[in-house]
Amino acid sequence: MTSVSRADDIDVRPITASEFPDWLRAVNTGFLRVPALTEEEIEGRRERFVEGRYLGAFDHGRCVATFRSFDQELTAVGGAGVPADAISGVTVTATHRRRGLLSRMMARDLAAARERGDVVATLIAAEYPIYGRYGFGPATWMAEWTIDVPRAGLDARWAGPADGGRIDLVEGEDVRKLGPDLHARLCRRQPGAIDRDELWWKWNTGAVRIDPSWKDPFYAVYRSASGEVEGMAAYDVDDNWGDAKQPLNTASVRWLLGVTPAAERALWEYLCSIDWVVKVKSGWRAPDDLLPHFLRDPRAAGITSQADWLWVRILDVVRALEARTYEGQGTLVLETAGVDGLTGGRYRLEASPEGASCTATTESAELELGLGELAALWLGDESAVRLAALGRVREERAGAARKADALLRTSRRPWCPDMF
Ligand SMILES: CC(C)(COP(=O)(O)OP(=O)(O)OC[C@H]1O[C@@H](n2cnc3c(N)ncnc32)[C@H](O)[C@@H]1OP(=O)(O)O)[C@@H](O)C(=O)NCCC(=O)NCCS
């Protein structure tokens, strides 16, 4: 019998291509899913494999921890894309937990990301308490609604968008043709959005199968009166006839994108107009989504889930603050404590609606805050006044939190439509 390995005996390193199936088995084990994978899944997922970006921890040759990162573009406030190190597939097998394996993988990945010049790192946290210690902060939130369709009060004779636009059902291959351009347009106007590569469209339209339980959804496209594609949705409908032979179907939205409020309205009205459908589940939306207010009775949309969503770790404060635009004109000196001796410092921000300049400074700080708090403020969602009330940012000059809010906070909340 081999003795229990000490943390130092466990090798943390990038995996090789031939170790990929064992690495995937460890991911499934860590996420408490059936560990065995089909050849189709392995080969489908292998298309994403990038040497050097998939880390594993090995104990006596067996993979017991996993971590991967990939290049991503995150939309900052104002529409610029910033290079991000997106982290996913983080697991430590239950037999090897709390020996520092996650910390070792994270340190290695973030150091490489800084070296590459990524401005931020991003992830979606399985549990809230895991990532704050590494300098991440919750920068976008999500809400999910379930619409009670009969109560929503929409016109029972709805026969298409009232604005002269139209809705068509299309096939997966049409989505692969029309989707990328629509999504790129959405990214330019939606802080918090992340890019979708070609493989995303293949995986999410069934062209490449990575999930044996894949089922084709319905795809609806909205075109404006001028014929422009402005919205798209993928949704499933269950089969439910209740006990009294009554159609009681639920439509569940996988994703819905609209680049105009008219497109969003048309797609939600369409979903609520489908005969037999009595409930519509919205999928993950921004907490300030317009959806409830498209209904005659907004209370017909009940929030069924609400949580933090995209977590951001700022790797380069100067480039992050210079990448966005601001709600007003002004200066702010802020000091952020580093994590692991990295990233911290005191900075003078000169902000304006057109952009900003940010420089290291020796001036007295007006506001002191952690990196995670800075990330939450950076994407425009959080309020410095609120964080000051919680004791999580410190005003070194009276009124600095209010001033920070006037510059950094946005009138609409950021939203990341995707899971990764
Ligand atoms: C979350 C997970 C990856 C942590 O791995 P780990 O190797 O046990 O973490 P580490 O030993 O490096 O822990 C580092 C620190 O984080 C803390 N920590 C780790 N996971 C935590 C959790 N879920 N909740 C609270 N604290 C946690 C540890 O206690 C430790 O704190 P310390 O430095 O004060 O001692 C692992 O438990 C796991 O795989 N969980 C199930 C899958 C999952 O949730 N993955 C994350 C997907 S986003």
XYZ file of C-alpha atoms and ligand atoms in Angstrom:
468
model
C 0.000 0.000 0.000
C 1.312 3.480 -0.794
C 1.369 6.006 2.049
C -0.717 9.211 1.971
C 1.062 11.752 -0.245
C 2.096 15.035 1.321
C 1.097 18.095 -0.681
C 4.710 18.645 -1.748
C 4.914 15.146 -3.242
C 2.058 15.934 -5.567
C 3.146 17.211 -8.905
C 1.272 20.286 -10.195
C 2.016 20.879 -13.867
C 0.505 21.374 -17.327
C -0.909 18.139 -18.693
C 0.127 16.536 -21.974
C -2.368 15.757 -24.751
C -2.236 12.043 -23.888
C -3.217 12.801 -20.264
C -6.361 14.626 -21.422
C -8.811 11.691 -20.929
C -7.523 11.130 -17.356
C -7.783 14.882 -16.724
C -11.418 14.890 -17.962
C -12.191 11.900 -15.758
C -10.836 13.874 -12.792
C -12.998 16.915 -13.754
C -16.123 14.732 -13.711
C -15.073 13.176 -10.396
C -14.517 16.625 -8.851
C -17.901 17.858 -10.080
C -19.537 14.699 -8.692
C -20.591 13.509 -12.150
C -20.253 9.992 -13.541
C -16.504 9.839 -14.236
C -16.690 7.719 -17.419
C -16.774 9.632 -20.701
C -17.674 8.571 -24.209
C -15.107 8.804 -27.023
C -17.335 11.453 -28.656
C -17.196 13.668 -25.546
C -13.448 13.263 -25.174
C -12.805 14.117 -28.816
C -15.351 16.992 -28.749
C -13.756 18.534 -25.681
C -10.257 17.925 -27.002
C -10.925 20.566 -29.671
C -10.540 23.150 -26.893
C -7.291 21.707 -25.575
C -4.400 24.176 -25.521
C -1.033 22.924 -24.359
C 0.151 24.767 -21.237
C -3.289 26.056 -20.202
C -4.598 22.783 -18.719
C -3.098 22.114 -15.309
C -3.311 18.880 -13.365
C -2.061 17.598 -10.039
C -0.775 14.050 -10.116
C -0.465 11.630 -7.221
C 1.342 8.425 -8.148
C 0.476 9.123 -11.797
C -3.256 9.643 -11.254
C -4.824 13.044 -11.902
C -6.382 14.327 -8.651
C -6.882 18.015 -9.403
C -7.720 20.012 -12.521
C -7.627 23.642 -13.652
C -7.815 25.174 -17.077
C -7.709 28.673 -18.460
C -8.272 30.149 -21.888
C -8.076 33.475 -23.697
C -11.254 35.492 -23.404
C -12.379 39.004 -24.262
C -14.426 40.737 -21.602
C -16.405 43.866 -22.434
C -15.529 46.760 -20.144
C -17.831 49.712 -19.460
C -17.925 51.736 -22.688
C -17.633 48.711 -24.975
C -13.884 48.028 -25.230
C -12.806 44.378 -25.075
C -10.082 43.599 -22.535
C -7.924 40.459 -22.658
C -8.946 38.121 -19.887
C -7.617 34.870 -18.488
C -10.821 32.819 -18.131
C -10.595 30.063 -15.532
C -12.723 26.933 -15.564
C -12.681 23.189 -14.835
C -11.382 23.800 -11.290
C -11.590 20.644 -9.203
C -9.688 18.889 -6.457
C -10.747 15.288 -5.866
C -12.386 14.887 -2.449
C -9.549 12.604 -1.269
C -7.004 15.407 -1.826
C -8.874 18.528 -0.678
C -7.487 21.202 1.650
C -3.850 20.455 0.999
C -3.286 23.640 -0.958
C -3.687 22.191 -4.478
C -6.111 24.863 -5.672
C -3.814 27.591 -4.315
C -0.833 26.113 -6.160
C -2.716 25.866 -9.475
C -4.175 29.362 -9.109
C -0.786 30.937 -8.305
C 0.761 29.295 -11.343
C -2.038 30.298 -13.716
C -2.327 33.924 -12.538
C 1.449 34.432 -12.765
C 1.368 33.161 -16.367
C -1.617 35.406 -17.165
C 0.210 38.488 -15.868
C 3.251 37.471 -17.873
C 1.100 37.221 -21.039
C -0.326 40.682 -20.385
C -3.902 39.766 -19.548
C -5.687 42.658 -17.830
C -8.066 40.571 -15.722
C -8.846 36.968 -14.825
C -12.461 35.771 -14.772
C -14.444 32.809 -13.492
C -17.898 31.743 -12.376
C -17.689 30.466 -8.816
C -19.379 27.220 -7.748
C -19.390 28.526 -4.170
C -19.109 32.118 -2.975
C -16.313 31.683 -0.358
C -13.693 30.084 -2.623
C -12.104 32.868 -4.671
C -12.076 36.113 -2.656
C -8.747 35.071 -1.117
C -7.149 35.170 -4.570
C -8.267 38.774 -5.211
C -11.436 37.968 -7.178
C -14.638 39.922 -6.562
C -18.211 39.343 -7.780
C -18.541 41.817 -10.639
C -21.822 40.778 -12.264
C -24.968 39.179 -10.846
C -27.800 37.227 -12.383
C -31.497 36.718 -11.867
C -33.790 34.052 -13.244
C -37.525 34.559 -13.612
C -40.377 32.140 -14.138
C -43.291 33.753 -15.952
C -46.807 32.667 -15.120
C -48.040 33.168 -18.691
C -51.836 33.381 -18.148
C -51.228 36.030 -15.473
C -48.824 38.066 -17.599
C -51.760 39.724 -19.368
C -50.394 39.578 -22.893
C -52.811 39.904 -25.796
C -54.350 36.465 -26.424
C -54.527 37.331 -30.143
C -50.788 38.153 -30.450
C -49.797 37.136 -33.975
C -46.312 38.619 -34.291
C -44.308 41.685 -33.204
C -46.320 44.899 -33.286
C -43.325 46.875 -34.589
C -43.363 45.385 -38.098
C -40.540 42.971 -37.305
C -40.872 39.197 -37.619
C -39.919 36.021 -35.807
C -38.791 32.877 -37.619
C -37.850 29.470 -36.329
C -34.508 28.347 -37.770
C -32.089 25.409 -37.651
C -28.769 25.052 -35.833
C -26.789 25.761 -38.992
C -28.612 29.098 -39.428
C -27.716 29.963 -35.846
C -24.064 29.213 -36.594
C -24.260 31.612 -39.561
C -26.261 34.465 -37.990
C -25.327 34.128 -34.309
C -21.671 35.235 -34.224
C -22.332 38.654 -35.772
C -25.346 39.294 -33.541
C -23.364 38.264 -30.492
C -20.412 40.497 -31.437
C -22.849 43.429 -31.695
C -24.237 42.599 -28.259
C -20.722 42.443 -26.767
C -19.939 45.972 -27.963
C -22.903 47.352 -25.987
C -22.954 45.038 -22.968
C -20.384 45.478 -20.185
C -19.686 42.106 -18.592
C -20.294 40.121 -21.806
C -17.628 37.676 -22.975
C -16.782 36.517 -26.485
C -18.043 33.256 -27.961
C -15.636 31.464 -30.271
C -16.592 29.267 -33.230
C -16.491 26.185 -31.040
C -19.046 27.731 -28.657
C -21.526 27.884 -31.539
C -20.751 24.302 -32.582
C -21.102 22.944 -29.041
C -24.285 24.887 -28.436
C -26.023 23.925 -31.658
C -25.128 20.236 -31.520
C -22.642 20.366 -34.431
C -19.996 18.982 -32.058
C -21.400 16.747 -29.318
C -19.800 16.987 -25.888
C -22.843 15.926 -23.908
C -24.476 12.519 -24.527
C -27.811 13.913 -23.317
C -27.778 16.729 -25.938
C -31.250 17.552 -27.285
C -31.824 20.051 -30.076
C -33.622 23.150 -28.805
C -35.909 25.417 -30.832
C -34.183 28.492 -32.250
C -36.102 31.727 -32.864
C -34.690 34.723 -34.761
C -36.115 38.235 -34.586
C -35.677 40.547 -37.582
C -36.584 44.224 -37.380
C -38.965 45.853 -39.887
C -35.904 46.651 -42.041
C -34.896 42.968 -42.096
C -31.928 43.251 -39.720
C -31.265 40.315 -37.367
C -31.530 41.912 -33.918
C -32.360 39.040 -31.607
C -32.157 35.298 -31.186
C -33.188 32.723 -28.620
C -32.699 29.010 -27.984
C -35.352 27.296 -25.886
C -36.694 23.866 -24.931
C -40.295 22.934 -24.221
C -41.241 20.048 -21.950
C -44.185 17.703 -22.411
C -46.753 18.096 -19.651
C -50.440 17.306 -19.989
C -51.223 17.413 -16.287
C -53.885 15.088 -14.832
C -56.836 16.527 -16.736
C -55.511 16.444 -20.294
C -54.610 20.118 -20.146
C -51.477 21.364 -21.884
C -49.276 22.732 -19.085
C -45.976 23.084 -20.892
C -42.942 25.034 -19.710
C -40.617 26.769 -22.168
C -37.076 27.053 -20.771
C -34.775 29.570 -22.360
C -31.190 28.394 -22.836
C -30.063 31.795 -24.065
C -31.733 34.894 -25.456
C -29.886 37.822 -27.018
C -31.314 41.105 -28.197
C -29.365 44.124 -29.383
C -32.389 46.408 -29.066
C -35.205 46.561 -26.498
C -37.629 45.923 -29.395
C -35.879 42.616 -30.134
C -35.997 41.571 -26.479
C -39.680 42.498 -26.231
C -40.582 40.611 -29.407
C -38.783 37.440 -28.288
C -40.327 37.419 -24.792
C -43.782 38.121 -26.207
C -43.294 35.332 -28.707
C -42.268 32.861 -25.983
C -45.307 33.816 -23.909
C -47.610 33.454 -26.920
C -46.821 29.823 -27.807
C -49.997 27.740 -27.492
C -49.822 25.145 -24.669
C -47.033 27.056 -22.871
C -48.166 28.238 -19.425
C -44.741 28.931 -17.930
C -41.596 30.491 -19.351
C -38.296 30.127 -17.521
C -36.059 33.007 -18.449
C -32.605 31.482 -17.978
C -29.839 33.635 -16.472
C -30.500 37.315 -17.048
C -29.127 40.594 -15.690
C -30.807 41.530 -12.399
C -32.159 44.717 -14.049
C -33.402 42.928 -17.173
C -36.389 44.596 -18.834
C -38.286 41.305 -18.951
C -40.822 41.775 -16.109
C -41.795 45.167 -17.518
C -42.635 43.758 -20.941
C -45.545 42.024 -19.203
C -48.784 43.834 -18.454
C -48.467 42.462 -14.921
C -44.741 42.411 -13.981
C -45.574 40.335 -10.893
C -46.345 37.444 -13.217
C -42.546 37.102 -13.472
C -41.328 35.716 -10.166
C -37.614 35.568 -9.381
C -36.701 31.911 -8.968
C -32.961 32.324 -8.564
C -30.554 35.165 -7.936
C -26.808 35.071 -7.322
C -23.370 36.439 -8.030
C -22.201 35.461 -11.509
C -18.948 36.614 -13.145
C -16.036 37.052 -10.712
C -13.165 39.274 -11.830
C -9.587 39.455 -10.607
C -7.773 42.582 -11.785
C -4.238 41.752 -12.877
C -3.247 45.200 -14.154
C -4.959 48.092 -12.361
C -3.729 50.801 -14.728
C -4.842 49.059 -17.926
C -8.146 47.974 -16.389
C -9.058 51.496 -15.281
C -7.913 52.986 -18.586
C -9.940 50.447 -20.605
C -13.314 51.792 -19.518
C -15.313 54.983 -19.784
C -16.866 56.806 -16.838
C -20.222 58.325 -16.006
C -18.695 61.729 -15.242
C -15.513 63.768 -15.221
C -13.229 63.809 -12.176
C -10.185 62.489 -10.377
C -9.917 59.867 -7.680
C -6.872 58.595 -5.798
C -7.365 55.048 -4.692
C -5.193 52.550 -2.909
C -5.643 48.849 -3.225
C -3.860 46.234 -1.179
C -2.188 43.590 -3.303
C -2.715 39.876 -3.072
C 0.456 37.750 -2.776
C 2.487 40.934 -3.131
C 1.096 41.507 -6.640
C -1.066 44.207 -8.195
C -1.389 46.520 -5.161
C -0.540 50.199 -5.110
C -1.850 53.748 -5.052
C -3.260 55.149 -8.273
C -4.564 58.492 -9.521
C -7.467 58.088 -11.892
C -8.468 60.940 -14.196
C -11.802 59.824 -15.519
C -14.177 61.137 -18.173
C -17.045 59.808 -20.305
C -14.550 59.424 -23.175
C -11.968 57.391 -21.244
C -9.342 57.797 -18.558
C -5.719 57.987 -17.621
C -4.407 56.195 -14.573
C -0.943 56.540 -13.042
C 0.834 55.306 -9.927
C 1.038 58.171 -7.427
C 2.413 59.145 -4.013
C -0.524 61.518 -3.337
C -2.699 60.679 -0.310
C -5.336 58.091 -1.063
C -9.016 59.110 -0.954
C -10.354 55.576 -0.943
C -8.774 52.324 0.255
C -10.147 49.045 -0.934
C -9.326 45.400 -1.656
C -8.763 44.093 -5.170
C -12.056 42.180 -5.118
C -13.962 45.344 -4.206
C -12.173 47.227 -6.987
C -13.240 44.514 -9.481
C -16.885 44.837 -8.402
C -16.712 48.635 -8.818
C -14.760 48.384 -12.078
C -17.571 46.739 -14.043
C -19.977 49.383 -12.755
C -22.290 47.227 -10.671
C -21.323 47.792 -7.067
C -21.632 50.953 -5.016
C -18.632 52.288 -3.080
C -21.070 53.920 -0.622
C -22.600 50.504 0.034
C -19.193 48.858 0.433
C -18.127 51.659 2.829
C -21.241 50.981 4.914
C -20.158 47.346 5.081
C -16.638 48.364 6.123
C -15.202 46.884 2.941
C -13.854 50.137 1.513
C -12.404 52.900 3.644
C -12.865 56.583 2.958
C -9.640 58.437 3.649
C -11.352 61.634 2.576
C -14.995 62.335 3.448
C -17.260 61.928 0.413
C -14.761 59.823 -1.568
C -17.148 56.850 -1.838
C -19.917 59.042 -3.246
C -17.442 60.548 -5.706
C -16.321 57.053 -6.743
C -19.940 56.060 -7.388
C -20.550 59.146 -9.532
C -17.618 58.139 -11.733
C -17.649 54.337 -11.747
C -21.207 53.180 -11.273
C -23.309 52.637 -14.388
C -27.000 53.312 -14.904
C -27.624 49.800 -16.299
C -26.067 46.798 -14.592
C -23.362 44.701 -16.273
C -24.380 41.263 -17.500
C -22.516 38.161 -18.567
C -24.948 36.034 -20.628
C -22.663 32.994 -20.628
C -21.500 30.211 -18.348
C -18.011 28.760 -18.766
C -13.082 24.221 -4.223
C -11.896 23.278 -4.354
C -11.357 23.381 -5.788
C -10.828 23.705 -3.337
O -9.642 22.960 -3.543
P -8.589 22.705 -2.346
O -7.360 22.132 -2.979
O -9.234 21.966 -1.250
O -8.269 24.185 -1.892
P -6.948 24.648 -1.106
O -6.517 23.537 -0.179
O -5.949 25.177 -2.052
O -7.590 25.824 -0.254
C -7.057 27.103 -0.174
C -7.832 27.882 0.853
O -9.185 28.029 0.402
C -10.090 27.509 1.367
N -11.192 26.866 0.629
C -11.075 25.981 -0.374
N -12.285 25.614 -0.818
C -13.188 26.287 -0.074
C -14.600 26.302 -0.051
N -15.325 25.541 -0.909
N -15.199 27.118 0.827
C -14.467 27.877 1.685
N -13.112 27.893 1.712
C -12.483 27.094 0.847
C -9.282 26.502 2.145
O -9.829 26.246 3.407
C -7.942 27.173 2.207
O -7.976 28.171 3.202
P -6.673 28.560 4.075
O -5.654 29.030 3.068
O -7.178 29.624 4.952
O -6.263 27.297 4.736
C -12.298 21.804 -4.075
O -12.807 21.688 -2.766
C -13.327 21.237 -5.052
O -12.943 20.667 -6.067
N -14.625 21.389 -4.765
C -15.682 20.797 -5.608
C -15.697 21.372 -7.029
C -15.759 22.886 -7.027
O -16.534 23.504 -6.333
N -14.898 23.505 -7.856
C -14.882 24.935 -8.041
C -15.562 25.239 -9.328
S -15.677 26.957 -9.621
